[in-house]
Amino acid sequence: GESVGLHLPTLSVQEGDNSIINCAYSNSASDYFIWYKQESGKGPQFIIDIRSNMDKRQGQRVTVLLNKTVKHLSLQIAATQPGDSAVYFCAEPYNYGQNFVFGPGTRLSVLP
Amino acid sequence: IAGITQAPTSQILAAGRRMTLRCTQDMRHNAMYWYRQDLGLGLRLIHYSNTAGTTGKGEVPDGYSVSRANTDDFPLTLASAVPSQTSVYFCASSETMNTEAFFGQGTRLTVV
């Protein structure tokens, strides 16, 4: 069955440095991926998405890279700020696109 | 402010009691979802609805039921609560299936 997982459960970075959060997926037929950010006590919030016909997509300070050959996603955050501290989830379609399956999440801690 | 509203924000419930978690969205989204979030297990889908009048089972549907009488409301009912249903519950909606979801603030439920 499909599965989405993360290589690192926790990540600590210095303020101002770049952060890279990784995600592996198992369903080679998945054609759409989403990254969510969840701050403490809040619901997940959409950050950025990417479709399988793209290798890279950029937003404001965030970039998502998709490597379909090895079924790997990464989320890059430039100049990490204290407000970036949160748990980050990747998600891929499940059940023929009826819904999404989420990875367990990576906690990003930004050090002063 | 448009978005998703969940109620209550938290609840302590005696085992065996019936409980309905409420969810309302004002974005006229077709699809709605209920997830539970447990430490170390990430977000798991309980039930979903593609459009008003239809519902489907997710990954962990046992012990839960939903209804979708109209576009805006998607209540989740625990017919007879058990301690293993202690969790944080998130309602979400998306314009259509397979697009980014918007999440509510969550309901923290403790079954004792």
PDB file of C-alpha atoms in Angstrom:
ATOM      1  CA  GLY A   1       0.000   0.000   0.000  1.00  0.00           C
ATOM      2  CA  GLU A   2       0.935   3.629  -0.179  1.00  0.00           C
ATOM      3  CA  SER A   3       3.073   5.129   2.517  1.00  0.00           C
ATOM      4  CA  VAL A   4       4.619   8.477   3.111  1.00  0.00           C
ATOM      5  CA  GLY A   5       7.502   8.794   5.517  1.00  0.00           C
ATOM      6  CA  LEU A   6      10.091  11.262   6.651  1.00  0.00           C
ATOM      7  CA  HIS A   7      13.810  10.625   7.012  1.00  0.00           C
ATOM      8  CA  LEU A   8      14.293  12.810  10.098  1.00  0.00           C
ATOM      9  CA  PRO A   9      11.765  13.176  12.906  1.00  0.00           C
ATOM     10  CA  THR A  10      13.458  16.307  14.335  1.00  0.00           C
ATOM     11  CA  LEU A  11      15.594  19.042  12.876  1.00  0.00           C
ATOM     12  CA  SER A  12      17.323  21.910  14.677  1.00  0.00           C
ATOM     13  CA  VAL A  13      18.766  24.826  12.700  1.00  0.00           C
ATOM     14  CA  GLN A  14      20.275  28.180  13.531  1.00  0.00           C
ATOM     15  CA  GLU A  15      18.218  31.232  12.772  1.00  0.00           C
ATOM     16  CA  GLY A  16      19.178  32.515   9.353  1.00  0.00           C
ATOM     17  CA  ASP A  17      20.372  29.171   8.063  1.00  0.00           C
ATOM     18  CA  ASN A  18      18.558  27.155   5.416  1.00  0.00           C
ATOM     19  CA  SER A  19      16.436  24.151   6.422  1.00  0.00           C
ATOM     20  CA  ILE A  20      15.844  21.003   4.430  1.00  0.00           C
ATOM     21  CA  ILE A  21      13.065  18.601   5.366  1.00  0.00           C
ATOM     22  CA  ASN A  22      12.866  15.307   3.520  1.00  0.00           C
ATOM     23  CA  CYS A  23      10.033  12.959   2.672  1.00  0.00           C
ATOM     24  CA  ALA A  24       9.930   9.562   0.960  1.00  0.00           C
ATOM     25  CA  TYR A  25       6.875   8.138  -0.738  1.00  0.00           C
ATOM     26  CA  SER A  26       6.193   4.655  -2.011  1.00  0.00           C
ATOM     27  CA  ASN A  27       3.449   5.031  -4.621  1.00  0.00           C
ATOM     28  CA  SER A  28       5.131   5.781  -7.937  1.00  0.00           C
ATOM     29  CA  ALA A  29       1.727   6.655  -9.426  1.00  0.00           C
ATOM     30  CA  SER A  30       1.218   9.606  -7.076  1.00  0.00           C
ATOM     31  CA  ASP A  31       0.920  12.772  -9.126  1.00  0.00           C
ATOM     32  CA  TYR A  32       0.458  15.471  -6.515  1.00  0.00           C
ATOM     33  CA  PHE A  33       2.159  16.298  -3.235  1.00  0.00           C
ATOM     34  CA  ILE A  34       1.500  18.879  -0.557  1.00  0.00           C
ATOM     35  CA  TRP A  35       3.543  20.249   2.316  1.00  0.00           C
ATOM     36  CA  TYR A  36       1.772  21.406   5.454  1.00  0.00           C
ATOM     37  CA  LYS A  37       3.030  23.313   8.475  1.00  0.00           C
ATOM     38  CA  GLN A  38       1.511  22.759  11.913  1.00  0.00           C
ATOM     39  CA  GLU A  39       2.276  25.154  14.732  1.00  0.00           C
ATOM     40  CA  SER A  40       1.693  24.123  18.315  1.00  0.00           C
ATOM     41  CA  GLY A  41      -1.992  24.042  19.191  1.00  0.00           C
ATOM     42  CA  LYS A  42      -3.144  24.749  15.649  1.00  0.00           C
ATOM     43  CA  GLY A  43      -4.351  22.814  12.657  1.00  0.00           C
ATOM     44  CA  PRO A  44      -2.079  22.072   9.684  1.00  0.00           C
ATOM     45  CA  GLN A  45      -1.674  24.903   7.230  1.00  0.00           C
ATOM     46  CA  PHE A  46      -0.945  24.551   3.499  1.00  0.00           C
ATOM     47  CA  ILE A  47       2.535  25.728   2.499  1.00  0.00           C
ATOM     48  CA  ILE A  48       3.175  24.621  -1.060  1.00  0.00           C
ATOM     49  CA  ASP A  49       2.283  21.870  -3.482  1.00  0.00           C
ATOM     50  CA  ILE A  50       3.842  20.270  -6.527  1.00  0.00           C
ATOM     51  CA  ARG A  51       2.541  18.102  -9.335  1.00  0.00           C
ATOM     52  CA  SER A  52       4.478  15.201 -10.766  1.00  0.00           C
ATOM     53  CA  ASN A  53       5.121  16.977 -14.069  1.00  0.00           C
ATOM     54  CA  MET A  54       7.411  19.364 -12.198  1.00  0.00           C
ATOM     55  CA  ASP A  55      10.774  18.842 -10.493  1.00  0.00           C
ATOM     56  CA  LYS A  56      10.821  22.074  -8.553  1.00  0.00           C
ATOM     57  CA  ARG A  57       8.435  24.709  -7.341  1.00  0.00           C
ATOM     58  CA  GLN A  58       9.232  27.880  -5.465  1.00  0.00           C
ATOM     59  CA  GLY A  59       7.198  29.983  -3.099  1.00  0.00           C
ATOM     60  CA  GLN A  60       8.097  32.727  -0.705  1.00  0.00           C
ATOM     61  CA  ARG A  61      11.274  31.459   1.063  1.00  0.00           C
ATOM     62  CA  VAL A  62      10.213  27.868   0.383  1.00  0.00           C
ATOM     63  CA  THR A  63      11.133  25.490  -2.404  1.00  0.00           C
ATOM     64  CA  VAL A  64       9.875  21.978  -2.958  1.00  0.00           C
ATOM     65  CA  LEU A  65      11.934  19.505  -4.955  1.00  0.00           C
ATOM     66  CA  LEU A  66      10.545  16.298  -6.382  1.00  0.00           C
ATOM     67  CA  ASN A  67      12.725  13.390  -7.458  1.00  0.00           C
ATOM     68  CA  LYS A  68      10.436  10.829  -9.027  1.00  0.00           C
ATOM     69  CA  THR A  69      13.287   8.435  -9.763  1.00  0.00           C
ATOM     70  CA  VAL A  70      13.900   7.780  -6.084  1.00  0.00           C
ATOM     71  CA  LYS A  71      10.423   8.822  -4.909  1.00  0.00           C
ATOM     72  CA  HIS A  72      11.676  11.603  -2.718  1.00  0.00           C
ATOM     73  CA  LEU A  73      10.411  15.058  -1.812  1.00  0.00           C
ATOM     74  CA  SER A  74      12.171  17.821   0.017  1.00  0.00           C
ATOM     75  CA  LEU A  75      11.074  21.142   1.440  1.00  0.00           C
ATOM     76  CA  GLN A  76      13.712  23.826   1.612  1.00  0.00           C
ATOM     77  CA  ILE A  77      13.204  26.886   3.780  1.00  0.00           C
ATOM     78  CA  ALA A  78      15.574  29.775   3.143  1.00  0.00           C
ATOM     79  CA  ALA A  79      16.828  32.005   5.952  1.00  0.00           C
ATOM     80  CA  THR A  80      14.932  30.099   8.623  1.00  0.00           C
ATOM     81  CA  GLN A  81      13.154  32.300  11.142  1.00  0.00           C
ATOM     82  CA  PRO A  82      11.784  31.600  14.645  1.00  0.00           C
ATOM     83  CA  GLY A  83       8.290  31.643  13.190  1.00  0.00           C
ATOM     84  CA  ASP A  84       9.211  28.638  11.078  1.00  0.00           C
ATOM     85  CA  SER A  85       9.376  26.450  14.180  1.00  0.00           C
ATOM     86  CA  ALA A  86       6.644  23.861  13.673  1.00  0.00           C
ATOM     87  CA  VAL A  87       5.961  20.318  12.561  1.00  0.00           C
ATOM     88  CA  TYR A  88       6.060  19.848   8.800  1.00  0.00           C
ATOM     89  CA  PHE A  89       4.086  17.140   7.010  1.00  0.00           C
ATOM     90  CA  CYS A  90       4.199  15.927   3.454  1.00  0.00           C
ATOM     91  CA  ALA A  91       1.042  14.409   2.003  1.00  0.00           C
ATOM     92  CA  GLU A  92       0.241  12.454  -1.144  1.00  0.00           C
ATOM     93  CA  PRO A  93      -3.066  11.344  -2.704  1.00  0.00           C
ATOM     94  CA  TYR A  94      -4.525   8.084  -1.502  1.00  0.00           C
ATOM     95  CA  ASN A  95      -7.364   5.893  -2.694  1.00  0.00           C
ATOM     96  CA  TYR A  96      -7.321   7.192  -6.253  1.00  0.00           C
ATOM     97  CA  GLY A  97      -7.243  10.780  -5.089  1.00  0.00           C
ATOM     98  CA  GLN A  98     -10.162  10.475  -2.719  1.00  0.00           C
ATOM     99  CA  ASN A  99      -8.057  11.811   0.103  1.00  0.00           C
ATOM    100  CA  PHE A 100      -4.493  12.261   1.300  1.00  0.00           C
ATOM    101  CA  VAL A 101      -2.126  10.206   3.412  1.00  0.00           C
ATOM    102  CA  PHE A 102       0.208  12.148   5.671  1.00  0.00           C
ATOM    103  CA  GLY A 103       3.678  11.320   6.819  1.00  0.00           C
ATOM    104  CA  PRO A 104       4.415  11.291  10.578  1.00  0.00           C
ATOM    105  CA  GLY A 105       5.933  14.782  10.434  1.00  0.00           C
ATOM    106  CA  THR A 106       9.277  16.459  11.133  1.00  0.00           C
ATOM    107  CA  ARG A 107       9.644  18.913  13.990  1.00  0.00           C
ATOM    108  CA  LEU A 108      11.717  21.939  13.032  1.00  0.00           C
ATOM    109  CA  SER A 109      13.291  23.903  15.881  1.00  0.00           C
ATOM    110  CA  VAL A 110      14.945  27.231  15.134  1.00  0.00           C
ATOM    111  CA  LEU A 111      17.779  28.105  17.483  1.00  0.00           C
ATOM    112  CA  PRO A 112      18.543  31.772  18.291  1.00  0.00           C
TER     113      PRO A 112
ATOM    114  CA  ILE B   1     -13.319  35.501   8.459  1.00  0.00           C
ATOM    115  CA  ALA B   2     -13.850  32.560   6.132  1.00  0.00           C
ATOM    116  CA  GLY B   3     -12.653  29.189   7.286  1.00  0.00           C
ATOM    117  CA  ILE B   4     -13.507  26.126   9.295  1.00  0.00           C
ATOM    118  CA  THR B   5     -14.982  26.191  12.763  1.00  0.00           C
ATOM    119  CA  GLN B   6     -14.837  23.232  15.103  1.00  0.00           C
ATOM    120  CA  ALA B   7     -16.668  22.830  18.389  1.00  0.00           C
ATOM    121  CA  PRO B   8     -15.986  22.160  21.147  1.00  0.00           C
ATOM    122  CA  THR B   9     -12.291  23.064  21.405  1.00  0.00           C
ATOM    123  CA  SER B  10     -11.830  20.469  24.107  1.00  0.00           C
ATOM    124  CA  GLN B  11     -13.919  17.932  25.956  1.00  0.00           C
ATOM    125  CA  ILE B  12     -13.545  15.350  28.686  1.00  0.00           C
ATOM    126  CA  LEU B  13     -15.978  12.516  28.101  1.00  0.00           C
ATOM    127  CA  ALA B  14     -16.908   9.485  30.167  1.00  0.00           C
ATOM    128  CA  ALA B  15     -16.463   6.157  28.419  1.00  0.00           C
ATOM    129  CA  GLY B  16     -19.686   4.846  26.932  1.00  0.00           C
ATOM    130  CA  ARG B  17     -21.145   8.290  26.319  1.00  0.00           C
ATOM    131  CA  ARG B  18     -22.233   9.539  22.928  1.00  0.00           C
ATOM    132  CA  MET B  19     -20.519  12.644  21.558  1.00  0.00           C
ATOM    133  CA  THR B  20     -20.817  14.726  18.402  1.00  0.00           C
ATOM    134  CA  LEU B  21     -17.980  16.926  17.237  1.00  0.00           C
ATOM    135  CA  ARG B  22     -19.186  19.783  15.108  1.00  0.00           C
ATOM    136  CA  CYS B  23     -17.550  21.191  12.001  1.00  0.00           C
ATOM    137  CA  THR B  24     -18.740  24.039   9.814  1.00  0.00           C
ATOM    138  CA  GLN B  25     -17.088  25.654   6.815  1.00  0.00           C
ATOM    139  CA  ASP B  26     -18.119  28.779   4.967  1.00  0.00           C
ATOM    140  CA  MET B  27     -15.938  28.420   1.889  1.00  0.00           C
ATOM    141  CA  ARG B  28     -18.517  26.368  -0.055  1.00  0.00           C
ATOM    142  CA  HIS B  29     -15.992  23.588  -0.421  1.00  0.00           C
ATOM    143  CA  ASN B  30     -17.286  20.334  -1.839  1.00  0.00           C
ATOM    144  CA  ALA B  31     -15.026  17.961   0.080  1.00  0.00           C
ATOM    145  CA  MET B  32     -14.726  17.618   3.845  1.00  0.00           C
ATOM    146  CA  TYR B  33     -12.679  15.335   6.072  1.00  0.00           C
ATOM    147  CA  TRP B  34     -12.213  14.226   9.656  1.00  0.00           C
ATOM    148  CA  TYR B  35      -8.725  13.287  10.879  1.00  0.00           C
ATOM    149  CA  ARG B  36      -7.424  12.220  14.233  1.00  0.00           C
ATOM    150  CA  GLN B  37      -3.910  13.089  15.309  1.00  0.00           C
ATOM    151  CA  ASP B  38      -2.031  10.963  17.790  1.00  0.00           C
ATOM    152  CA  LEU B  39       1.583  11.350  18.875  1.00  0.00           C
ATOM    153  CA  GLY B  40       3.867   9.320  16.654  1.00  0.00           C
ATOM    154  CA  LEU B  41       1.081   8.370  14.253  1.00  0.00           C
ATOM    155  CA  GLY B  42       0.530  11.612  12.420  1.00  0.00           C
ATOM    156  CA  LEU B  43      -2.818  12.453  10.877  1.00  0.00           C
ATOM    157  CA  ARG B  44      -5.120   9.545  10.074  1.00  0.00           C
ATOM    158  CA  LEU B  45      -8.292   9.897   8.066  1.00  0.00           C
ATOM    159  CA  ILE B  46     -11.492   8.787   9.791  1.00  0.00           C
ATOM    160  CA  HIS B  47     -14.199   9.659   7.275  1.00  0.00           C
ATOM    161  CA  TYR B  48     -14.547  11.925   4.287  1.00  0.00           C
ATOM    162  CA  SER B  49     -17.224  13.388   2.058  1.00  0.00           C
ATOM    163  CA  ASN B  50     -16.767  14.232  -1.607  1.00  0.00           C
ATOM    164  CA  THR B  51     -19.900  16.336  -1.746  1.00  0.00           C
ATOM    165  CA  ALA B  52     -23.078  16.945   0.179  1.00  0.00           C
ATOM    166  CA  GLY B  53     -25.075  13.760   0.561  1.00  0.00           C
ATOM    167  CA  THR B  54     -22.126  11.373   0.231  1.00  0.00           C
ATOM    168  CA  THR B  55     -19.627  10.009   2.739  1.00  0.00           C
ATOM    169  CA  GLY B  56     -16.812   7.488   2.705  1.00  0.00           C
ATOM    170  CA  LYS B  57     -14.649   5.588   5.148  1.00  0.00           C
ATOM    171  CA  GLY B  58     -11.058   6.499   5.728  1.00  0.00           C
ATOM    172  CA  GLU B  59      -8.219   4.633   7.360  1.00  0.00           C
ATOM    173  CA  VAL B  60      -9.679   4.405  10.893  1.00  0.00           C
ATOM    174  CA  PRO B  61     -13.513   4.606  10.674  1.00  0.00           C
ATOM    175  CA  ASP B  62     -14.505   2.117  13.391  1.00  0.00           C
ATOM    176  CA  GLY B  63     -16.442   3.679  16.255  1.00  0.00           C
ATOM    177  CA  TYR B  64     -17.213   6.851  14.287  1.00  0.00           C
ATOM    178  CA  SER B  65     -19.999   7.977  12.005  1.00  0.00           C
ATOM    179  CA  VAL B  66     -20.531  11.097   9.915  1.00  0.00           C
ATOM    180  CA  SER B  67     -23.275  12.772   7.954  1.00  0.00           C
ATOM    181  CA  ARG B  68     -23.249  15.436   5.265  1.00  0.00           C
ATOM    182  CA  ALA B  69     -26.752  16.838   5.007  1.00  0.00           C
ATOM    183  CA  ASN B  70     -25.528  20.077   3.437  1.00  0.00           C
ATOM    184  CA  THR B  71     -22.366  21.636   2.044  1.00  0.00           C
ATOM    185  CA  ASP B  72     -21.325  23.507   5.167  1.00  0.00           C
ATOM    186  CA  ASP B  73     -21.652  20.990   8.010  1.00  0.00           C
ATOM    187  CA  PHE B  74     -19.866  17.696   8.631  1.00  0.00           C
ATOM    188  CA  PRO B  75     -20.459  16.404  12.178  1.00  0.00           C
ATOM    189  CA  LEU B  76     -18.519  13.444  13.568  1.00  0.00           C
ATOM    190  CA  THR B  77     -20.299  11.200  16.073  1.00  0.00           C
ATOM    191  CA  LEU B  78     -18.817   8.767  18.564  1.00  0.00           C
ATOM    192  CA  ALA B  79     -21.697   6.453  19.405  1.00  0.00           C
ATOM    193  CA  SER B  80     -20.119   5.000  22.542  1.00  0.00           C
ATOM    194  CA  ALA B  81     -16.774   6.545  23.400  1.00  0.00           C
ATOM    195  CA  VAL B  82     -13.795   4.419  24.441  1.00  0.00           C
ATOM    196  CA  PRO B  83     -10.451   5.547  25.909  1.00  0.00           C
ATOM    197  CA  SER B  84      -8.616   4.709  22.667  1.00  0.00           C
ATOM    198  CA  GLN B  85     -10.583   7.510  21.035  1.00  0.00           C
ATOM    199  CA  THR B  86      -8.679  10.021  23.139  1.00  0.00           C
ATOM    200  CA  SER B  87      -7.051  12.184  20.501  1.00  0.00           C
ATOM    201  CA  VAL B  88      -7.008  15.547  18.784  1.00  0.00           C
ATOM    202  CA  TYR B  89      -9.584  15.664  16.017  1.00  0.00           C
ATOM    203  CA  PHE B  90      -9.230  17.898  12.979  1.00  0.00           C
ATOM    204  CA  CYS B  91     -11.876  18.737  10.455  1.00  0.00           C
ATOM    205  CA  ALA B  92     -10.751  19.910   7.030  1.00  0.00           C
ATOM    206  CA  SER B  93     -12.250  20.929   3.732  1.00  0.00           C
ATOM    207  CA  SER B  94     -11.055  21.330   0.171  1.00  0.00           C
ATOM    208  CA  GLU B  95     -12.607  22.761  -2.950  1.00  0.00           C
ATOM    209  CA  THR B  96     -12.564  19.355  -4.563  1.00  0.00           C
ATOM    210  CA  MET B  97     -10.922  16.025  -3.807  1.00  0.00           C
ATOM    211  CA  ASN B  98      -7.182  16.001  -4.482  1.00  0.00           C
ATOM    212  CA  THR B  99      -6.639  19.708  -3.777  1.00  0.00           C
ATOM    213  CA  GLU B 100      -5.134  21.368  -0.750  1.00  0.00           C
ATOM    214  CA  ALA B 101      -7.147  21.117   2.420  1.00  0.00           C
ATOM    215  CA  PHE B 102      -7.916  23.815   4.959  1.00  0.00           C
ATOM    216  CA  PHE B 103      -7.955  22.637   8.552  1.00  0.00           C
ATOM    217  CA  GLY B 104      -9.855  23.731  11.616  1.00  0.00           C
ATOM    218  CA  GLN B 105      -8.197  24.419  14.961  1.00  0.00           C
ATOM    219  CA  GLY B 106      -8.930  20.971  16.311  1.00  0.00           C
ATOM    220  CA  THR B 107     -10.921  19.406  19.141  1.00  0.00           C
ATOM    221  CA  ARG B 108      -8.976  17.816  21.966  1.00  0.00           C
ATOM    222  CA  LEU B 109     -11.032  14.886  23.252  1.00  0.00           C
ATOM    223  CA  THR B 110     -10.184  12.892  26.351  1.00  0.00           C
ATOM    224  CA  VAL B 111     -12.207   9.757  27.082  1.00  0.00           C
ATOM    225  CA  VAL B 112     -11.938   8.580  30.669  1.00  0.00           C
TER     226      VAL B 112
END
